[in-house]
Amino acid sequence: MSMPAFSPIIALLLTSLIAAAALAFVRDYRWSARLNIFASLVALLFALLLFHSRPPADDLLLADDLNVVFIALNAFVGFTTSVFSASYIGHELETGRLTPGYLRFYHVMFQLMMFGMDLALTANNIGLMWVAIELATLSTIVMVGIYRTHEALEAAWKYFILGSVGIALALFGTILVYLAAVSAIGEGMGAMAWTNLLRHAVTLDPSLLNIAFVFLLLGYGTKVGLAPMHAWLPDAHAEGPTPVSAVLSGLLLNVALYALLRFKMIVAANPGTIAVGPLMITLGLGSLIFAAFMLCRRRDIKRMFAYSSIEHMGIIVFAFGMGGPLGNFAGLLQMTMHSLTKSAIFFSVGHVAQVKGTQKIADIRGLTSSHPLLGWTLVAGVAAIAGLPPFGVFMSEFLVITSAFARAPALAALAAFGLLVAFGALLLRLGSIAFGEPAGPLTPVRASYLPIFAHLSLVLVGGLYMPGAMVTWFQNVAGLLK
C-alpha cells in the first residue's frame, strides 16, 4: 500500500490546529510565546513550500495562482505578529491588564484565527470557505474582548452582531450559488467546488447568480469593512489588543475580500449576468471618501488607523470594480502592500500606546525626540500608507488612478480627491505625534522592532523593485479576474 503524498496545505492547517491544542496546556507565558512563534514559523515554511510544490485540487482544498501568494502573505504576517506579540503581551501581563489565564486563552485563539484564515484561503468548497471565515471571525471577536473592560466587551459585542448579520447574508448568497449550480453540475460536493463552478459558469442560472452576488457583496463587504457596513471595525481596532488589530487589518479584511473575488470570477464568466463592476465601484468609492473625511476628526490613534484601513479597502474594491488587467493588477498590489504596511503601523502604534500609557493623539507628542527609533519607524509607516514614493503603496495607488482615468475620468477624479483628503489628514496628525513637544509620562517597554523593519523593508522593495516572478503572478491573476 503506497503512502499518501505529502501536502503542504494539510501540513499548514495541521500546524495551527496542533499548536492551538498544545498551547491550551502551556501555563508559562514565556514558553507559550515561544511555542506560538515556533508554530507560526513552521506554518510560514509550509506556506512558502507551495511555491515549489502545489498538490492537485480536490473538492475541499486547492492551491492556485490566486491564493498561493495570499497564503504566504498570511503566514508571514502571522509569524511577525507572533514575534511582536511576545513583547507586547508580556508588557500587558506585567501591568496587570491581562492575567496568565487570559494569555493562555489568547495564544490558543491566535492559532485558531490563523487556522481559520488559512482554511478560507485554501478552500475549494464555497461552503467550507464560509465556515472558515466564520471561525476566524469568532476567534477574533473573542480576542477583541479579552481585556474584559466595558469598552472592549461593547466592541466585541458590536463586532459579533454586525459580523453575524454579514456572515448570514454571505451564507444566503452561497446557498443561491449552489442552487444555480445544481441544474448544471448536479447535487453534491461537486456543485460547491469553486473549480467546477468556474468551469461551468456559462451554464449557471444568471438570475440566481445576480441575486447571490448582491448578498455576497453585502455579506463579505461587512467583513471587509466597507461603508456603510463598517461600524464594527473602528471599535474592534481601538479596544482590542494591538496584535489583533494588526492581524485584523492586515489579514482578515483581505481574506473576506479574497472570498468576494472568487465569486466575482464566477459571475463575470457568465455572459447573462449583470455587470458587477458598478456595484463594487459605488461601495469602494463611497468607503474611500467617507473614511478620508473621518480621518480628519479622529482623536484615538488606533481608531484613526482603523479608518485608514476602511479607506484602503475602498481603494482596492474600487480598483477591482474598474477591472481590466491594469485595474486588477493595481488591486492585487494594493492588497499586498496594505497588509504589510498596516500591520507594521499597528506594531509601532502598539508600542507607542504602551510607552505613553494612552491612545489619545493629543497626549502622544514628540516621539522622534523621546523615542527616536520608535518615532521614525512610525513616520516611515505613515509615509508608506499615505502613498508617498518610493513605497509600494504609491505604486499601487498610482496604477489605480491612472487606470481609472483611462476609462472613467470623473470617477478617477473622485478617487484622487479622497486620497488627497486622507493624505492631508494623516500628515496633519503625524506632525504633532512625531515632531511636537514631548508630553506626558513615559513608560519603559520592551519594544520589538524586527517585525516593523521586516514589513517596511518589503513595502520599500515593492516600490523600488518588484521581482519578476511577482509581476508575472500579478499579471496572470489580473487576467483571470477580468
GROMACS .gro file of C-alpha atoms in nm:
model
  482
    1MET     CA    1   0.000   0.000   0.000
    2SER     CA    2   0.155   0.330  -0.111
    3MET     CA    3   0.197   0.616   0.132
    4PRO     CA    4  -0.018   0.925   0.065
    5ALA     CA    5   0.170   1.215  -0.096
    6PHE     CA    6   0.284   1.494   0.132
    7SER     CA    7   0.058   1.800   0.107
    8PRO     CA    8   0.192   2.141   0.219
    9ILE     CA    9  -0.170   2.261   0.256
   10ILE     CA   10  -0.260   1.984   0.503
   11ALA     CA   11   0.067   2.042   0.689
   12LEU     CA   12  -0.002   2.416   0.707
   13LEU     CA   13  -0.351   2.364   0.850
   14LEU     CA   14  -0.244   2.092   1.094
   15THR     CA   15   0.038   2.310   1.227
   16SER     CA   16  -0.205   2.575   1.352
   17LEU     CA   17  -0.452   2.320   1.489
   18ILE     CA   18  -0.187   2.121   1.676
   19ALA     CA   19  -0.032   2.442   1.810
   20ALA     CA   20  -0.372   2.563   1.936
   21ALA     CA   21  -0.428   2.232   2.118
   22ALA     CA   22  -0.078   2.235   2.267
   23LEU     CA   23  -0.095   2.599   2.378
   24ALA     CA   24  -0.410   2.524   2.577
   25PHE     CA   25  -0.193   2.322   2.820
   26VAL     CA   26   0.107   2.558   2.849
   27ARG     CA   27   0.081   2.772   3.163
   28ASP     CA   28   0.412   2.959   3.149
   29TYR     CA   29   0.390   3.276   2.938
   30ARG     CA   30   0.745   3.260   2.805
   31TRP     CA   31   0.706   2.906   2.681
   32SER     CA   32   0.365   2.975   2.531
   33ALA     CA   33   0.503   3.281   2.347
   34ARG     CA   34   0.794   3.076   2.215
   35LEU     CA   35   0.566   2.794   2.103
   36ASN     CA   36   0.338   3.047   1.934
   37ILE     CA   37   0.635   3.192   1.743
   38PHE     CA   38   0.770   2.848   1.652
   39ALA     CA   39   0.432   2.727   1.522
   40SER     CA   40   0.391   3.044   1.316
   41LEU     CA   41   0.740   2.997   1.169
   42VAL     CA   42   0.668   2.636   1.074
   43ALA     CA   43   0.341   2.747   0.911
   44LEU     CA   44   0.535   3.008   0.713
   45LEU     CA   45   0.778   2.743   0.587
   46PHE     CA   46   0.491   2.520   0.472
   47ALA     CA   47   0.325   2.820   0.301
   48LEU     CA   48   0.647   2.901   0.114
   49LEU     CA   49   0.672   2.538   0.008
   50LEU     CA   50   0.356   2.589  -0.200
   51PHE     CA   51   0.563   2.797  -0.444
   52HIS     CA   52   0.767   2.485  -0.514
   53SER     CA   53   0.505   2.212  -0.491
   54ARG     CA   54   0.129   2.252  -0.530
   55PRO     CA   55  -0.086   1.948  -0.453
   56PRO     CA   56  -0.366   1.874  -0.701
   57ALA     CA   57  -0.700   2.031  -0.620
   58ASP     CA   58  -0.983   1.821  -0.480
   59ASP     CA   59  -1.341   1.904  -0.377
   60LEU     CA   60  -1.224   2.064  -0.050
   61LEU     CA   61  -0.880   2.221  -0.091
   62LEU     CA   62  -0.673   2.383  -0.365
   63ALA     CA   63  -0.366   2.596  -0.426
   64ASP     CA   64  -0.366   2.804  -0.743
   65ASP     CA   65  -0.231   3.130  -0.881
   66LEU     CA   66  -0.495   3.334  -0.700
   67ASN     CA   67  -0.437   3.213  -0.346
   68VAL     CA   68  -0.076   3.096  -0.318
   69VAL     CA   69   0.074   3.442  -0.261
   70PHE     CA   70  -0.201   3.535  -0.016
   71ILE     CA   71  -0.133   3.213   0.177
   72ALA     CA   72   0.234   3.308   0.203
   73LEU     CA   73   0.144   3.667   0.297
   74ASN     CA   74  -0.096   3.538   0.563
   75ALA     CA   75   0.170   3.314   0.713
   76PHE     CA   76   0.439   3.585   0.703
   77VAL     CA   77   0.225   3.846   0.880
   78GLY     CA   78   0.111   3.579   1.127
   79PHE     CA   79   0.474   3.498   1.208
   80THR     CA   80   0.585   3.860   1.250
   81THR     CA   81   0.276   3.931   1.461
   82SER     CA   82   0.363   3.642   1.690
   83VAL     CA   83   0.711   3.791   1.737
   84PHE     CA   84   0.566   4.136   1.811
   85SER     CA   85   0.300   3.982   2.033
   86ALA     CA   86   0.562   3.822   2.260
   87SER     CA   87   0.691   4.159   2.380
   88TYR     CA   88   0.359   4.345   2.362
   89ILE     CA   89   0.155   4.089   2.556
   90GLY     CA   90   0.442   4.047   2.805
   91HIS     CA   91   0.405   4.415   2.896
   92GLU     CA   92   0.028   4.375   2.929
   93LEU     CA   93   0.090   4.089   3.171
   94GLU     CA   94   0.338   4.295   3.377
   95THR     CA   95   0.097   4.589   3.404
   96GLY     CA   96  -0.194   4.367   3.503
   97ARG     CA   97  -0.416   4.437   3.202
   98LEU     CA   98  -0.412   4.064   3.123
   99THR     CA   99  -0.392   3.764   3.354
  100PRO     CA  100  -0.195   3.443   3.287
  101GLY     CA  101  -0.521   3.258   3.224
  102TYR     CA  102  -0.633   3.505   2.961
  103LEU     CA  103  -0.287   3.495   2.800
  104ARG     CA  104  -0.311   3.120   2.751
  105PHE     CA  105  -0.655   3.172   2.600
  106TYR     CA  106  -0.514   3.448   2.379
  107HIS     CA  107  -0.248   3.223   2.225
  108VAL     CA  108  -0.500   2.945   2.158
  109MET     CA  109  -0.734   3.189   1.985
  110PHE     CA  110  -0.445   3.334   1.784
  111GLN     CA  111  -0.364   2.996   1.632
  112LEU     CA  112  -0.733   2.917   1.573
  113MET     CA  113  -0.767   3.250   1.394
  114MET     CA  114  -0.467   3.169   1.173
  115PHE     CA  115  -0.614   2.825   1.101
  116GLY     CA  116  -0.946   2.978   1.000
  117MET     CA  117  -0.785   3.229   0.764
  118ASP     CA  118  -0.556   2.967   0.609
  119LEU     CA  119  -0.850   2.732   0.562
  120ALA     CA  120  -1.055   3.009   0.396
  121LEU     CA  121  -0.770   3.084   0.155
  122THR     CA  122  -0.711   2.721   0.063
  123ALA     CA  123  -1.076   2.608   0.049
  124ASN     CA  124  -1.204   2.486  -0.286
  125ASN     CA  125  -1.551   2.433  -0.138
  126ILE     CA  126  -1.752   2.757  -0.108
  127GLY     CA  127  -1.936   2.623   0.197
  128LEU     CA  128  -1.611   2.533   0.369
  129MET     CA  129  -1.475   2.878   0.288
  130TRP     CA  130  -1.778   3.034   0.459
  131VAL     CA  131  -1.726   2.816   0.769
  132ALA     CA  132  -1.356   2.907   0.780
  133ILE     CA  133  -1.422   3.280   0.763
  134GLU     CA  134  -1.681   3.246   1.039
  135LEU     CA  135  -1.429   3.056   1.255
  136ALA     CA  136  -1.166   3.326   1.201
  137THR     CA  137  -1.424   3.593   1.283
  138LEU     CA  138  -1.540   3.428   1.606
  139SER     CA  139  -1.179   3.380   1.719
  140THR     CA  140  -1.110   3.747   1.654
  141ILE     CA  141  -1.424   3.856   1.841
  142VAL     CA  142  -1.312   3.666   2.150
  143MET     CA  143  -0.968   3.827   2.130
  144VAL     CA  144  -1.113   4.177   2.088
  145GLY     CA  145  -1.296   4.142   2.420
  146ILE     CA  146  -1.010   3.978   2.608
  147TYR     CA  147  -0.939   4.285   2.826
  148ARG     CA  148  -1.289   4.245   2.975
  149THR     CA  149  -1.338   4.620   3.010
  150HIS     CA  150  -1.678   4.773   2.935
  151GLU     CA  151  -1.545   4.928   2.613
  152ALA     CA  152  -1.376   4.605   2.498
  153LEU     CA  153  -1.686   4.394   2.561
  154GLU     CA  154  -1.904   4.650   2.384
  155ALA     CA  155  -1.669   4.646   2.083
  156ALA     CA  156  -1.668   4.265   2.077
  157TRP     CA  157  -2.047   4.255   2.103
  158LYS     CA  158  -2.087   4.507   1.819
  159TYR     CA  159  -1.844   4.307   1.608
  160PHE     CA  160  -2.039   3.989   1.683
  161ILE     CA  161  -2.378   4.138   1.592
  162LEU     CA  162  -2.270   4.309   1.270
  163GLY     CA  163  -2.041   4.022   1.175
  164SER     CA  164  -2.327   3.775   1.226
  165VAL     CA  165  -2.554   3.977   1.001
  166GLY     CA  166  -2.284   3.994   0.737
  167ILE     CA  167  -2.199   3.626   0.751
  168ALA     CA  168  -2.572   3.536   0.736
  169LEU     CA  169  -2.608   3.739   0.416
  170ALA     CA  170  -2.296   3.571   0.277
  171LEU     CA  171  -2.440   3.229   0.367
  172PHE     CA  172  -2.762   3.306   0.180
  173GLY     CA  173  -2.559   3.416  -0.122
  174THR     CA  174  -2.352   3.096  -0.103
  175ILE     CA  175  -2.670   2.885  -0.097
  176LEU     CA  176  -2.801   3.068  -0.403
  177VAL     CA  177  -2.478   2.995  -0.591
  178TYR     CA  178  -2.517   2.627  -0.502
  179LEU     CA  179  -2.877   2.628  -0.625
  180ALA     CA  180  -2.762   2.788  -0.951
  181ALA     CA  181  -2.503   2.512  -0.989
  182VAL     CA  182  -2.726   2.213  -0.914
  183SER     CA  183  -2.901   2.219  -1.253
  184ALA     CA  184  -2.571   2.234  -1.441
  185ILE     CA  185  -2.341   2.020  -1.227
  186GLY     CA  186  -2.576   1.808  -1.017
  187GLU     CA  187  -2.624   1.776  -0.644
  188GLY     CA  188  -2.341   1.704  -0.405
  189MET     CA  189  -1.999   1.836  -0.315
  190GLY     CA  190  -1.906   1.889  -0.678
  191ALA     CA  191  -2.161   2.169  -0.708
  192MET     CA  192  -1.985   2.357  -0.428
  193ALA     CA  193  -1.631   2.320  -0.561
  194TRP     CA  194  -1.504   2.653  -0.690
  195THR     CA  195  -1.309   2.489  -0.974
  196ASN     CA  196  -1.627   2.319  -1.102
  197LEU     CA  197  -1.830   2.638  -1.062
  198LEU     CA  198  -1.581   2.835  -1.269
  199ARG     CA  199  -1.560   2.563  -1.535
  200HIS     CA  200  -1.941   2.555  -1.575
  201ALA     CA  201  -2.002   2.925  -1.508
  202VAL     CA  202  -2.155   2.991  -1.851
  203THR     CA  203  -2.427   2.729  -1.787
  204LEU     CA  204  -2.530   2.854  -1.443
  205ASP     CA  205  -2.861   3.038  -1.394
  206PRO     CA  206  -2.770   3.409  -1.437
  207SER     CA  207  -3.071   3.533  -1.238
  208LEU     CA  208  -2.969   3.335  -0.930
  209LEU     CA  209  -2.607   3.446  -0.974
  210ASN     CA  210  -2.715   3.811  -0.986
  211ILE     CA  211  -2.911   3.787  -0.661
  212ALA     CA  212  -2.639   3.578  -0.499
  213PHE     CA  213  -2.366   3.831  -0.574
  214VAL     CA  214  -2.564   4.115  -0.418
  215PHE     CA  215  -2.594   3.918  -0.093
  216LEU     CA  216  -2.230   3.812  -0.112
  217LEU     CA  217  -2.117   4.170  -0.171
  218LEU     CA  218  -2.312   4.294   0.131
  219GLY     CA  219  -2.217   3.995   0.348
  220TYR     CA  220  -1.849   3.972   0.278
  221GLY     CA  221  -1.840   4.352   0.233
  222THR     CA  222  -1.932   4.376   0.602
  223LYS     CA  223  -1.627   4.164   0.683
  224VAL     CA  224  -1.414   4.381   0.455
  225GLY     CA  225  -1.530   4.691   0.644
  226LEU     CA  226  -1.690   4.874   0.354
  227ALA     CA  227  -1.913   5.170   0.439
  228PRO     CA  228  -2.190   5.173   0.550
  229MET     CA  229  -2.132   4.822   0.700
  230HIS     CA  230  -1.812   4.933   0.872
  231ALA     CA  231  -1.931   5.032   1.222
  232TRP     CA  232  -1.770   4.734   1.399
  233LEU     CA  233  -1.420   4.795   1.264
  234PRO     CA  234  -1.305   5.115   1.443
  235ASP     CA  235  -1.424   4.988   1.782
  236ALA     CA  236  -1.261   4.646   1.734
  237HIS     CA  237  -0.930   4.808   1.646
  238ALA     CA  238  -0.940   5.060   1.927
  239GLU     CA  239  -1.039   4.830   2.215
  240GLY     CA  240  -0.869   4.500   2.134
  241PRO     CA  241  -0.501   4.409   2.182
  242THR     CA  242  -0.281   4.568   1.915
  243PRO     CA  243  -0.158   4.234   1.770
  244VAL     CA  244  -0.524   4.156   1.699
  245SER     CA  245  -0.560   4.493   1.525
  246ALA     CA  246  -0.254   4.413   1.311
  247VAL     CA  247  -0.390   4.075   1.200
  248LEU     CA  248  -0.746   4.203   1.167
  249SER     CA  249  -0.650   4.495   0.944
  250GLY     CA  250  -0.364   4.327   0.761
  251LEU     CA  251  -0.512   3.982   0.702
  252LEU     CA  252  -0.877   3.918   0.788
  253LEU     CA  253  -1.005   4.203   0.570
  254ASN     CA  254  -0.802   4.060   0.282
  255VAL     CA  255  -0.941   3.710   0.339
  256ALA     CA  256  -1.300   3.835   0.316
  257LEU     CA  257  -1.214   4.031   0.001
  258TYR     CA  258  -1.045   3.723  -0.145
  259ALA     CA  259  -1.370   3.527  -0.098
  260LEU     CA  260  -1.559   3.803  -0.278
  261LEU     CA  261  -1.312   3.789  -0.568
  262ARG     CA  262  -1.371   3.416  -0.605
  263PHE     CA  263  -1.741   3.476  -0.659
  264LYS     CA  264  -1.676   3.775  -0.884
  265MET     CA  265  -1.483   3.548  -1.120
  266ILE     CA  266  -1.780   3.310  -1.145
  267VAL     CA  267  -2.031   3.589  -1.210
  268ALA     CA  268  -1.803   3.762  -1.463
  269ALA     CA  269  -1.761   3.437  -1.658
  270ASN     CA  270  -2.137   3.413  -1.720
  271PRO     CA  271  -2.246   3.635  -2.013
  272GLY     CA  272  -2.605   3.661  -1.884
  273THR     CA  273  -2.527   3.824  -1.551
  274ILE     CA  274  -2.528   4.192  -1.467
  275ALA     CA  275  -2.206   4.392  -1.460
  276VAL     CA  276  -2.083   4.375  -1.101
  277GLY     CA  277  -1.825   4.649  -1.156
  278PRO     CA  278  -2.061   4.943  -1.089
  279LEU     CA  279  -2.172   4.789  -0.757
  280MET     CA  280  -1.812   4.748  -0.642
  281ILE     CA  281  -1.716   5.094  -0.766
  282THR     CA  282  -2.001   5.252  -0.571
  283LEU     CA  283  -1.916   5.078  -0.243
  284GLY     CA  284  -1.543   5.123  -0.290
  285LEU     CA  285  -1.556   5.490  -0.380
  286GLY     CA  286  -1.807   5.564  -0.104
  287SER     CA  287  -1.587   5.389   0.154
  288LEU     CA  288  -1.278   5.575   0.033
  289ILE     CA  289  -1.430   5.923   0.054
  290PHE     CA  290  -1.620   5.856   0.378
  291ALA     CA  291  -1.313   5.719   0.557
  292ALA     CA  292  -1.094   6.002   0.426
  293PHE     CA  293  -1.313   6.264   0.592
  294MET     CA  294  -1.349   6.059   0.908
  295LEU     CA  295  -0.969   6.054   0.940
  296CYS     CA  296  -0.977   6.429   0.990
  297ARG     CA  297  -1.168   6.408   1.320
  298ARG     CA  298  -1.019   6.105   1.497
  299ARG     CA  299  -0.883   6.152   1.848
  300ASP     CA  300  -0.770   5.792   1.913
  301ILE     CA  301  -0.459   5.677   1.725
  302LYS     CA  302  -0.576   5.316   1.675
  303ARG     CA  303  -0.920   5.432   1.568
  304MET     CA  304  -0.756   5.667   1.317
  305PHE     CA  305  -0.565   5.386   1.152
  306ALA     CA  306  -0.880   5.173   1.156
  307TYR     CA  307  -1.045   5.432   0.932
  308SER     CA  308  -0.730   5.426   0.720
  309SER     CA  309  -0.797   5.054   0.667
  310ILE     CA  310  -1.152   5.130   0.554
  311GLU     CA  311  -1.009   5.386   0.313
  312HIS     CA  312  -0.766   5.135   0.165
  313MET     CA  313  -1.027   4.862   0.136
  314GLY     CA  314  -1.233   5.116  -0.055
  315ILE     CA  315  -0.942   5.177  -0.293
  316ILE     CA  316  -0.898   4.804  -0.351
  317VAL     CA  317  -1.269   4.736  -0.414
  318PHE     CA  318  -1.280   5.040  -0.644
  319ALA     CA  319  -0.985   4.901  -0.842
  320PHE     CA  320  -1.146   4.559  -0.883
  321GLY     CA  321  -1.473   4.727  -0.977
  322MET     CA  322  -1.298   4.918  -1.257
  323GLY     CA  323  -1.148   4.588  -1.366
  324GLY     CA  324  -0.927   4.534  -1.666
  325PRO     CA  325  -0.571   4.398  -1.650
  326LEU     CA  326  -0.425   4.720  -1.507
  327GLY     CA  327  -0.704   4.780  -1.253
  328ASN     CA  328  -0.690   4.423  -1.125
  329PHE     CA  329  -0.311   4.435  -1.112
  330ALA     CA  330  -0.332   4.753  -0.904
  331GLY     CA  331  -0.591   4.600  -0.672
  332LEU     CA  332  -0.381   4.289  -0.607
  333LEU     CA  333  -0.072   4.500  -0.544
  334GLN     CA  334  -0.266   4.727  -0.308
  335MET     CA  335  -0.393   4.426  -0.111
  336THR     CA  336  -0.037   4.302  -0.064
  337MET     CA  337   0.118   4.637   0.021
  338HIS     CA  338  -0.166   4.732   0.258
  339SER     CA  339  -0.129   4.408   0.455
  340LEU     CA  340   0.241   4.465   0.509
  341THR     CA  341   0.220   4.839   0.575
  342LYS     CA  342  -0.080   4.849   0.805
  343SER     CA  343   0.040   4.563   1.024
  344ALA     CA  344   0.379   4.739   1.059
  345ILE     CA  345   0.200   5.059   1.161
  346PHE     CA  346  -0.003   4.879   1.427
  347PHE     CA  347   0.317   4.723   1.560
  348SER     CA  348   0.456   5.075   1.604
  349VAL     CA  349   0.129   5.211   1.744
  350GLY     CA  350   0.109   4.929   1.997
  351HIS     CA  351   0.447   5.018   2.141
  352VAL     CA  352   0.364   5.391   2.127
  353ALA     CA  353   0.046   5.336   2.331
  354GLN     CA  354   0.242   5.137   2.588
  355VAL     CA  355   0.520   5.397   2.609
  356LYS     CA  356   0.279   5.689   2.651
  357GLY     CA  357   0.019   5.497   2.850
  358THR     CA  358  -0.261   5.625   2.626
  359GLN     CA  359  -0.410   5.602   2.278
  360LYS     CA  360  -0.524   5.966   2.271
  361ILE     CA  361  -0.349   6.155   1.992
  362ALA     CA  362  -0.341   6.477   2.197
  363ASP     CA  363  -0.125   6.303   2.460
  364ILE     CA  364   0.117   6.146   2.211
  365ARG     CA  365   0.369   6.406   2.100
  366GLY     CA  366   0.733   6.436   2.004
  367LEU     CA  367   0.811   6.068   1.952
  368THR     CA  368   1.116   6.139   1.737
  369SER     CA  369   1.265   6.325   2.035
  370SER     CA  370   1.160   6.099   2.322
  371HIS     CA  371   1.187   5.764   2.137
  372PRO     CA  372   1.375   5.826   1.809
  373LEU     CA  373   1.369   5.471   1.672
  374LEU     CA  374   1.002   5.421   1.751
  375GLY     CA  375   0.912   5.768   1.623
  376TRP     CA  376   1.095   5.736   1.293
  377THR     CA  377   0.957   5.389   1.222
  378LEU     CA  378   0.608   5.530   1.273
  379VAL     CA  379   0.694   5.819   1.039
  380ALA     CA  380   0.810   5.569   0.776
  381GLY     CA  381   0.492   5.364   0.819
  382VAL     CA  382   0.264   5.664   0.783
  383ALA     CA  383   0.460   5.785   0.479
  384ALA     CA  384   0.414   5.439   0.326
  385ILE     CA  385   0.042   5.406   0.399
  386ALA     CA  386  -0.022   5.763   0.281
  387GLY     CA  387   0.115   5.665  -0.059
  388LEU     CA  388   0.439   5.859  -0.070
  389PRO     CA  389   0.715   5.739  -0.305
  390PRO     CA  390   0.919   5.521  -0.310
  391PHE     CA  391   0.694   5.286  -0.110
  392GLY     CA  392   0.484   5.018  -0.276
  393VAL     CA  393   0.151   5.179  -0.181
  394PHE     CA  394   0.243   5.475  -0.402
  395MET     CA  395   0.287   5.243  -0.699
  396SER     CA  396  -0.045   5.064  -0.643
  397GLU     CA  397  -0.244   5.384  -0.588
  398PHE     CA  398  -0.081   5.547  -0.890
  399LEU     CA  399  -0.186   5.249  -1.103
  400VAL     CA  400  -0.541   5.263  -0.963
  401ILE     CA  401  -0.580   5.631  -1.054
  402THR     CA  402  -0.416   5.607  -1.397
  403SER     CA  403  -0.618   5.300  -1.498
  404ALA     CA  404  -0.938   5.473  -1.381
  405PHE     CA  405  -0.854   5.794  -1.570
  406ALA     CA  406  -0.824   5.594  -1.892
  407ARG     CA  407  -1.177   5.458  -1.854
  408ALA     CA  408  -1.377   5.697  -1.632
  409PRO     CA  409  -1.205   6.034  -1.565
  410ALA     CA  410  -1.484   6.160  -1.335
  411LEU     CA  411  -1.459   5.855  -1.108
  412ALA     CA  412  -1.080   5.882  -1.109
  413ALA     CA  413  -1.106   6.246  -1.002
  414LEU     CA  414  -1.331   6.149  -0.709
  415ALA     CA  415  -1.090   5.874  -0.605
  416ALA     CA  416  -0.795   6.113  -0.628
  417PHE     CA  417  -0.986   6.367  -0.418
  418GLY     CA  418  -1.047   6.106  -0.147
  419LEU     CA  419  -0.681   6.005  -0.149
  420LEU     CA  420  -0.570   6.368  -0.113
  421VAL     CA  421  -0.805   6.427   0.183
  422ALA     CA  422  -0.677   6.113   0.356
  423PHE     CA  423  -0.317   6.211   0.278
  424GLY     CA  424  -0.366   6.553   0.435
  425ALA     CA  425  -0.537   6.411   0.744
  426LEU     CA  426  -0.261   6.158   0.808
  427LEU     CA  427   0.018   6.411   0.765
  428LEU     CA  428  -0.160   6.660   0.991
  429ARG     CA  429  -0.179   6.404   1.272
  430LEU     CA  430   0.175   6.282   1.210
  431GLY     CA  431   0.315   6.633   1.260
  432SER     CA  432   0.219   6.654   1.627
  433ILE     CA  433   0.269   6.285   1.705
  434ALA     CA  434   0.621   6.269   1.570
  435PHE     CA  435   0.757   6.624   1.584
  436GLY     CA  436   0.562   6.810   1.855
  437GLU     CA  437   0.685   6.887   2.204
  438PRO     CA  438   0.708   6.565   2.410
  439ALA     CA  439   0.425   6.545   2.663
  440GLY     CA  440   0.300   6.308   2.930
  441PRO     CA  441   0.469   6.034   3.131
  442LEU     CA  442   0.688   5.772   2.963
  443THR     CA  443   0.660   5.403   3.049
  444PRO     CA  444   0.959   5.178   2.971
  445VAL     CA  445   0.867   4.890   2.741
  446ARG     CA  446   1.047   4.611   2.562
  447ALA     CA  447   0.986   4.713   2.204
  448SER     CA  448   1.025   4.460   1.921
  449TYR     CA  449   1.141   4.643   1.609
  450LEU     CA  450   1.224   4.340   1.392
  451PRO     CA  451   0.867   4.289   1.263
  452ILE     CA  452   0.836   4.661   1.184
  453PHE     CA  453   1.162   4.669   0.991
  454ALA     CA  454   1.077   4.346   0.805
  455HIS     CA  455   0.741   4.476   0.686
  456LEU     CA  456   0.858   4.825   0.591
  457SER     CA  457   1.157   4.679   0.405
  458LEU     CA  458   0.925   4.466   0.190
  459VAL     CA  459   0.698   4.765   0.126
  460LEU     CA  460   1.004   4.967   0.020
  461VAL     CA  461   1.123   4.686  -0.208
  462GLY     CA  462   0.773   4.667  -0.357
  463GLY     CA  463   0.802   5.031  -0.457
  464LEU     CA  464   1.163   5.038  -0.575
  465TYR     CA  465   1.189   4.694  -0.730
  466MET     CA  466   0.939   4.415  -0.764
  467PRO     CA  467   1.080   4.071  -0.855
  468GLY     CA  468   0.983   3.946  -1.198
  469ALA     CA  469   0.809   3.641  -1.051
  470MET     CA  470   0.578   3.867  -0.851
  471VAL     CA  471   0.497   4.079  -1.157
  472THR     CA  472   0.420   3.765  -1.356
  473TRP     CA  473   0.190   3.639  -1.080
  474PHE     CA  474   0.003   3.971  -1.058
  475GLN     CA  475  -0.038   3.977  -1.436
  476ASN     CA  476  -0.164   3.617  -1.453
  477VAL     CA  477  -0.418   3.664  -1.175
  478ALA     CA  478  -0.527   4.004  -1.308
  479GLY     CA  479  -0.615   3.832  -1.635
  480LEU     CA  480  -0.824   3.571  -1.453
  481LEU     CA  481  -1.024   3.831  -1.262
  482LYS     CA  482  -1.147   4.001  -1.583
   0.00000   0.00000   0.00000
